[in-house]
mmCIF file of C-alpha atoms in Angstrom:
data_model
loop_
_atom_site.group_PDB
_atom_site.id
_atom_site.type_symbol
_atom_site.label_atom_id
_atom_site.label_comp_id
_atom_site.label_asym_id
_atom_site.label_seq_id
_atom_site.Cartn_x
_atom_site.Cartn_y
_atom_site.Cartn_z
ATOM 1 C CA MET A 1 -64.554 2.002 -15.170
ATOM 2 C CA SER A 2 -61.050 1.172 -14.486
ATOM 3 C CA TYR A 3 -59.636 -2.424 -15.077
ATOM 4 C CA THR A 4 -56.449 -4.023 -13.589
ATOM 5 C CA ASN A 5 -54.598 -5.816 -16.663
ATOM 6 C CA PRO A 6 -51.125 -6.737 -15.632
ATOM 7 C CA GLU A 7 -48.777 -8.352 -18.023
ATOM 8 C CA PRO A 8 -49.809 -11.825 -18.239
ATOM 9 C CA GLU A 9 -47.466 -14.698 -17.152
ATOM 10 C CA TYR A 10 -46.750 -16.019 -20.825
ATOM 11 C CA ARG A 11 -45.586 -12.740 -21.649
ATOM 12 C CA ARG A 12 -43.155 -12.712 -18.734
ATOM 13 C CA GLY A 13 -41.535 -16.033 -19.913
ATOM 14 C CA VAL A 14 -43.297 -17.876 -16.958
ATOM 15 C CA HIS A 15 -45.105 -21.019 -18.247
ATOM 16 C CA PRO A 16 -47.964 -22.607 -16.403
ATOM 17 C CA VAL A 17 -47.343 -25.758 -14.605
ATOM 18 C CA THR A 18 -50.280 -27.538 -16.478
ATOM 19 C CA GLU A 19 -48.557 -26.898 -19.935
ATOM 20 C CA THR A 20 -46.925 -29.800 -21.724
ATOM 21 C CA GLN A 21 -44.757 -30.244 -24.793
ATOM 22 C CA ASN A 22 -47.524 -32.260 -26.533
ATOM 23 C CA SER A 23 -50.561 -30.703 -28.167
ATOM 24 C CA VAL A 24 -53.725 -31.490 -29.589
ATOM 25 C CA ARG A 25 -55.549 -29.409 -32.300
ATOM 26 C CA LEU A 26 -58.751 -27.493 -31.477
ATOM 27 C CA GLY A 27 -60.320 -29.020 -34.459
ATOM 28 C CA GLU A 28 -59.799 -32.365 -32.917
ATOM 29 C CA ILE A 29 -61.753 -31.129 -29.694
ATOM 30 C CA ILE A 30 -64.353 -29.726 -31.722
ATOM 31 C CA LYS A 31 -64.875 -32.982 -33.473
ATOM 32 C CA GLU A 32 -64.572 -35.275 -30.399
ATOM 33 C CA PHE A 33 -67.280 -33.027 -28.544
ATOM 34 C CA HIS A 34 -69.510 -32.312 -31.462
ATOM 35 C CA LEU A 35 -69.177 -28.683 -30.466
ATOM 36 C CA GLU A 36 -71.302 -26.102 -32.634
ATOM 37 C CA LEU A 37 -69.343 -23.428 -34.361
ATOM 38 C CA LEU A 38 -70.770 -20.180 -33.736
ATOM 39 C CA HIS A 39 -67.733 -17.880 -34.996
ATOM 40 C CA GLU A 40 -64.595 -19.110 -36.400
ATOM 41 C CA GLY A 41 -61.400 -17.621 -36.093
ATOM 42 C CA GLU A 42 -58.553 -17.722 -38.527
ATOM 43 C CA ASP A 43 -57.379 -21.349 -39.109
ATOM 44 C CA TYR A 44 -59.214 -22.349 -35.886
ATOM 45 C CA GLN A 45 -58.820 -25.948 -36.653
ATOM 46 C CA ASN A 46 -55.192 -26.092 -36.261
ATOM 47 C CA ILE A 47 -54.843 -23.981 -33.055
ATOM 48 C CA PRO A 48 -52.795 -26.106 -30.865
ATOM 49 C CA LEU A 49 -53.839 -26.724 -27.263
ATOM 50 C CA ARG A 50 -51.079 -27.637 -24.716
ATOM 51 C CA THR A 51 -52.556 -26.930 -21.235
ATOM 52 C CA LEU A 52 -54.177 -29.678 -19.242
ATOM 53 C CA ASP A 53 -56.916 -27.196 -17.688
ATOM 54 C CA VAL A 54 -59.708 -24.815 -18.814
ATOM 55 C CA ASN A 55 -60.817 -21.375 -17.649
ATOM 56 C CA ARG A 56 -64.042 -19.929 -16.457
ATOM 57 C CA PRO A 57 -63.991 -16.281 -17.171
ATOM 58 C CA GLY A 58 -65.852 -14.810 -14.569
ATOM 59 C CA LEU A 59 -63.066 -12.915 -12.933
ATOM 60 C CA PRO A 60 -61.580 -11.745 -16.330
ATOM 61 C CA LEU A 61 -65.183 -10.615 -17.216
ATOM 62 C CA SER A 62 -65.131 -8.387 -14.123
ATOM 63 C CA GLY A 63 -61.950 -6.764 -15.194
ATOM 64 C CA PHE A 64 -59.400 -8.989 -13.081
ATOM 65 C CA PHE A 65 -56.646 -10.485 -15.526
ATOM 66 C CA GLU A 66 -54.040 -11.284 -13.090
ATOM 67 C CA HIS A 67 -52.581 -14.945 -13.814
ATOM 68 C CA PHE A 68 -54.903 -15.045 -16.742
ATOM 69 C CA ASP A 69 -53.783 -17.794 -18.930
ATOM 70 C CA THR A 70 -54.400 -17.202 -22.457
ATOM 71 C CA LYS A 71 -53.663 -20.402 -23.682
ATOM 72 C CA ARG A 72 -56.474 -22.057 -22.015
ATOM 73 C CA LEU A 73 -60.150 -22.899 -23.417
ATOM 74 C CA LEU A 74 -62.611 -20.515 -21.819
ATOM 75 C CA VAL A 75 -65.811 -22.159 -20.703
ATOM 76 C CA MET A 76 -68.770 -19.819 -20.325
ATOM 77 C CA GLY A 77 -71.561 -21.250 -18.233
ATOM 78 C CA LEU A 78 -74.764 -20.326 -16.576
ATOM 79 C CA THR A 79 -72.967 -18.425 -13.599
ATOM 80 C CA GLU A 80 -71.088 -16.223 -15.964
ATOM 81 C CA THR A 81 -73.861 -15.588 -18.351
ATOM 82 C CA THR A 82 -76.041 -14.463 -15.384
ATOM 83 C CA TYR A 83 -73.478 -12.316 -14.123
ATOM 84 C CA VAL A 84 -72.840 -10.630 -17.554
ATOM 85 C CA SER A 85 -76.635 -10.118 -18.250
ATOM 86 C CA GLY A 86 -76.839 -7.757 -15.303
ATOM 87 C CA MET A 87 -74.144 -5.455 -16.990
ATOM 88 C CA SER A 88 -75.359 -2.574 -19.046
ATOM 89 C CA GLU A 89 -74.805 -3.017 -22.852
ATOM 90 C CA GLU A 90 -71.826 -0.507 -22.595
ATOM 91 C CA ARG A 91 -70.280 -2.373 -19.832
ATOM 92 C CA ARG A 92 -70.780 -5.792 -21.344
ATOM 93 C CA ARG A 93 -69.320 -4.662 -24.510
ATOM 94 C CA GLU A 94 -66.346 -3.442 -22.650
ATOM 95 C CA SER A 95 -66.050 -6.744 -20.737
ATOM 96 C CA PHE A 96 -66.037 -8.948 -23.861
ATOM 97 C CA ASP A 97 -63.808 -6.359 -25.679
ATOM 98 C CA ARG A 98 -61.173 -6.830 -22.876
ATOM 99 C CA LEU A 99 -61.588 -10.558 -22.815
ATOM 100 C CA LEU A 100 -61.325 -11.506 -26.219
ATOM 101 C CA SER A 101 -58.526 -8.886 -27.127
ATOM 102 C CA TYR A 102 -56.308 -11.795 -25.675
ATOM 103 C CA PRO A 103 -55.276 -14.515 -27.947
ATOM 104 C CA VAL A 104 -57.587 -17.280 -26.231
ATOM 105 C CA PRO A 105 -57.837 -20.484 -28.322
ATOM 106 C CA ALA A 106 -61.789 -20.514 -28.157
ATOM 107 C CA LEU A 107 -64.756 -19.380 -26.011
ATOM 108 C CA ILE A 108 -67.145 -22.192 -25.153
ATOM 109 C CA TYR A 109 -70.623 -21.738 -24.200
ATOM 110 C CA THR A 110 -72.420 -24.601 -22.445
ATOM 111 C CA ARG A 111 -75.965 -25.528 -21.818
ATOM 112 C CA GLY A 112 -77.013 -24.326 -25.249
ATOM 113 C CA ILE A 113 -76.714 -20.796 -24.058
ATOM 114 C CA ASP A 114 -77.161 -18.155 -26.621
ATOM 115 C CA PRO A 115 -74.014 -15.698 -26.742
ATOM 116 C CA PHE A 116 -74.413 -12.244 -26.252
ATOM 117 C CA PRO A 117 -74.417 -10.014 -29.245
ATOM 118 C CA GLU A 118 -71.526 -8.106 -27.708
ATOM 119 C CA CYS A 119 -69.349 -11.193 -27.485
ATOM 120 C CA MET A 120 -70.124 -12.345 -31.084
ATOM 121 C CA GLU A 121 -69.148 -8.424 -32.169
ATOM 122 C CA MET A 122 -65.874 -8.834 -30.104
ATOM 123 C CA ALA A 123 -65.316 -12.236 -31.575
ATOM 124 C CA GLN A 124 -65.432 -10.874 -35.060
ATOM 125 C CA LYS A 125 -63.522 -7.834 -34.059
ATOM 126 C CA TYR A 126 -60.482 -9.880 -32.898
ATOM 127 C CA GLY A 127 -60.879 -13.108 -34.884
ATOM 128 C CA ARG A 128 -61.805 -15.379 -31.867
ATOM 129 C CA THR A 129 -63.525 -18.760 -32.070
ATOM 130 C CA VAL A 130 -66.957 -19.106 -30.349
ATOM 131 C CA LEU A 131 -68.297 -22.726 -29.720
ATOM 132 C CA ARG A 132 -71.397 -24.286 -27.994
ATOM 133 C CA THR A 133 -72.200 -27.289 -26.552
ATOM 134 C CA GLN A 134 -75.763 -28.638 -25.225
ATOM 135 C CA GLU A 135 -73.879 -30.272 -22.203
ATOM 136 C CA GLN A 136 -74.128 -29.186 -18.594
ATOM 137 C CA THR A 137 -71.280 -27.062 -17.468
ATOM 138 C CA SER A 138 -69.639 -29.276 -14.746
ATOM 139 C CA ALA A 139 -70.004 -32.429 -16.849
ATOM 140 C CA PHE A 140 -68.569 -30.981 -19.954
ATOM 141 C CA MET A 141 -65.625 -29.525 -18.224
ATOM 142 C CA SER A 142 -64.855 -32.773 -16.580
ATOM 143 C CA SER A 143 -65.070 -34.609 -19.838
ATOM 144 C CA LEU A 144 -62.998 -31.872 -21.537
ATOM 145 C CA ILE A 145 -60.284 -32.051 -18.914
ATOM 146 C CA GLY A 146 -60.080 -35.707 -19.144
ATOM 147 C CA SER A 147 -59.796 -35.648 -22.796
ATOM 148 C CA LEU A 148 -57.031 -33.084 -22.645
ATOM 149 C CA TYR A 149 -55.104 -35.297 -20.197
ATOM 150 C CA ASN A 150 -55.357 -38.179 -22.493
ATOM 151 C CA HIS A 151 -54.408 -36.150 -25.676
ATOM 152 C CA LEU A 152 -51.467 -34.393 -23.698
ATOM 153 C CA ALA A 153 -50.206 -37.260 -21.581
ATOM 154 C CA PRO A 154 -46.169 -37.737 -21.705
ATOM 155 C CA ARG A 155 -45.029 -40.242 -24.197
ATOM 156 C CA ILE A 156 -41.861 -42.376 -24.800
ATOM 157 C CA THR A 157 -40.977 -44.401 -27.635
ATOM 158 C CA ARG A 158 -39.552 -48.059 -27.152
ATOM 159 C CA SER A 159 -38.507 -50.537 -29.788
ATOM 160 C CA GLY A 160 -40.253 -53.842 -28.634
ATOM 161 C CA VAL A 161 -43.493 -55.797 -28.260
ATOM 162 C CA MET A 162 -46.171 -54.834 -25.887
ATOM 163 C CA MET A 163 -48.460 -57.582 -24.623
ATOM 164 C CA GLU A 164 -51.236 -57.973 -22.283
ATOM 165 C CA ILE A 165 -50.696 -61.192 -20.150
ATOM 166 C CA TYR A 166 -53.307 -62.078 -17.517
ATOM 167 C CA GLY A 167 -54.221 -58.380 -17.317
ATOM 168 C CA GLU A 168 -50.610 -57.203 -16.900
ATOM 169 C CA GLY A 169 -48.741 -55.117 -19.487
ATOM 170 C CA VAL A 170 -45.582 -56.864 -20.375
ATOM 171 C CA LEU A 171 -42.755 -55.309 -22.717
ATOM 172 C CA PHE A 172 -40.417 -57.409 -24.517
ATOM 173 C CA GLN A 173 -37.427 -55.271 -25.675
ATOM 174 C CA GLY A 174 -34.306 -56.441 -27.652
ATOM 175 C CA GLU A 175 -32.169 -55.844 -30.805
ATOM 176 C CA SER A 176 -33.645 -56.498 -34.060
ATOM 177 C CA GLY A 177 -33.721 -60.303 -35.050
ATOM 178 C CA VAL A 178 -33.620 -61.627 -31.423
ATOM 179 C CA GLY A 179 -37.241 -63.037 -31.712
ATOM 180 C CA LYS A 180 -39.624 -60.359 -30.128
ATOM 181 C CA SER A 181 -42.054 -60.915 -32.728
ATOM 182 C CA GLU A 182 -41.875 -64.856 -32.533
ATOM 183 C CA VAL A 183 -42.474 -64.577 -28.726
ATOM 184 C CA ALA A 184 -45.609 -62.490 -29.525
ATOM 185 C CA ALA A 185 -46.817 -64.813 -31.932
ATOM 186 C CA LEU A 186 -46.688 -67.680 -29.419
ATOM 187 C CA GLY A 187 -48.179 -65.674 -26.817
ATOM 188 C CA GLN A 188 -51.150 -64.943 -29.012
ATOM 189 C CA LEU A 189 -51.772 -68.516 -29.730
ATOM 190 C CA ASP A 190 -52.118 -68.796 -26.118
ATOM 191 C CA GLY A 191 -54.645 -66.111 -25.949
ATOM 192 C CA HIS A 192 -52.502 -63.187 -24.799
ATOM 193 C CA PRO A 193 -53.077 -60.213 -27.188
ATOM 194 C CA ALA A 194 -50.234 -58.102 -28.478
ATOM 195 C CA LEU A 195 -50.950 -54.431 -27.639
ATOM 196 C CA ALA A 196 -48.370 -52.816 -29.909
ATOM 197 C CA HIS A 197 -45.162 -53.812 -31.618
ATOM 198 C CA ALA A 198 -42.519 -51.962 -33.872
ATOM 199 C CA GLY A 199 -42.603 -54.080 -37.047
ATOM 200 C CA LEU A 200 -43.024 -53.820 -40.612
ATOM 201 C CA SER A 201 -45.964 -52.128 -42.604
ATOM 202 C CA PRO A 202 -48.871 -54.260 -42.208
ATOM 203 C CA GLU A 203 -49.855 -53.363 -46.024
ATOM 204 C CA LYS A 204 -46.726 -55.234 -47.110
ATOM 205 C CA HIS A 205 -46.460 -57.801 -44.532
ATOM 206 C CA PRO A 206 -50.078 -58.855 -43.391
ATOM 207 C CA PRO A 207 -50.206 -60.872 -39.974
ATOM 208 C CA PRO A 208 -50.459 -64.633 -39.967
ATOM 209 C CA ALA A 209 -54.186 -65.698 -40.647
ATOM 210 C CA ASP A 210 -53.781 -68.464 -38.128
ATOM 211 C CA LEU A 211 -53.410 -66.264 -35.376
ATOM 212 C CA PRO A 212 -56.853 -65.263 -33.779
ATOM 213 C CA HIS A 213 -55.901 -62.140 -31.826
ATOM 214 C CA HIS A 214 -53.788 -60.783 -34.627
ATOM 215 C CA ALA A 215 -56.490 -59.381 -36.754
ATOM 216 C CA ARG A 216 -55.591 -57.355 -39.809
ATOM 217 C CA PRO A 217 -55.948 -53.645 -39.832
ATOM 218 C CA GLY A 218 -59.401 -52.715 -41.318
ATOM 219 C CA ASP A 219 -60.956 -56.116 -40.811
ATOM 220 C CA PRO A 220 -64.673 -55.972 -39.761
ATOM 221 C CA GLY A 221 -64.567 -56.319 -36.103
ATOM 222 C CA GLY A 222 -60.807 -56.166 -35.880
ATOM 223 C CA PRO A 223 -58.855 -53.958 -33.443
ATOM 224 C CA ARG A 224 -58.583 -50.356 -33.890
ATOM 225 C CA VAL A 225 -55.122 -49.813 -35.383
ATOM 226 C CA VAL A 226 -52.970 -46.662 -34.747
ATOM 227 C CA GLU A 227 -49.871 -46.214 -36.617
ATOM 228 C CA SER A 228 -46.991 -43.958 -35.146
ATOM 229 C CA ALA A 229 -43.327 -44.077 -35.938
ATOM 230 C CA GLY A 230 -43.397 -47.502 -37.142
ATOM 231 C CA GLU A 231 -45.543 -49.008 -34.374
ATOM 232 C CA ARG A 232 -48.842 -50.752 -34.585
ATOM 233 C CA ALA A 233 -51.086 -50.577 -31.762
ATOM 234 C CA HIS A 234 -53.895 -53.070 -31.268
ATOM 235 C CA LYS A 235 -55.333 -51.324 -28.037
ATOM 236 C CA ASN A 236 -55.562 -47.557 -28.436
ATOM 237 C CA ARG A 237 -56.170 -46.902 -24.599
ATOM 238 C CA GLY A 238 -55.953 -48.720 -21.170
ATOM 239 C CA VAL A 239 -54.575 -48.536 -17.676
ATOM 240 C CA LEU A 240 -52.002 -50.991 -16.537
ATOM 241 C CA PRO A 241 -52.133 -52.243 -12.912
ATOM 242 C CA GLY A 242 -49.966 -50.024 -10.692
ATOM 243 C CA ALA A 243 -50.177 -47.046 -13.095
ATOM 244 C CA PRO A 244 -50.591 -43.721 -11.279
ATOM 245 C CA ALA A 245 -54.243 -42.386 -10.928
ATOM 246 C CA GLY A 246 -55.010 -40.021 -14.068
ATOM 247 C CA GLY A 247 -51.901 -41.214 -16.019
#
């Protein structure tokens, strides 16, 4: 059987529009979605993911690889499994051989489906990672793509204090020493939480004990604290009014 296998875009220097400069490690996605590891590729936990979408490999399994993006996760659901189950053993082995010869980050089976022996054979041959989830395909893909958007969203760094005032995000900026932290402290006394601010290490300079909305990192019932480039964030995720949908 003949296959159409033109040179993929990434080898021609054409980058997919869904690719970003940020990345998330495959190991983080596995942990987030509690994915079952069926076969591990080399250093699979540190494989970087930089695309905002995933692939259903129905067409590649049939031999059509034009515009096939090898940087995307592959999600194999009931439709693909049913299609491949109708193949002869020889053709099935050839299909998985062709598919997994590409450096894909991982192949994920949904619905608790057992992978074909030919799939596992080729995963071992090429050192590809095979994962499984019990979730339904559509629901899992929706959650996965949403997670990738969160992980890979564009980021900027600003020096200042970010506060939530009556549901609106307010950013105070200025040079060091002009009183940004003092403004935040007064705002917190009035019940407006600080979302993030560039400041000193909380271990060396604990926040004032009399500020009810400025709990110390690690306090029981306190805010989740994320440290990045000198910033302390007291709200890990949120959507501000007027923000673009999906942003």
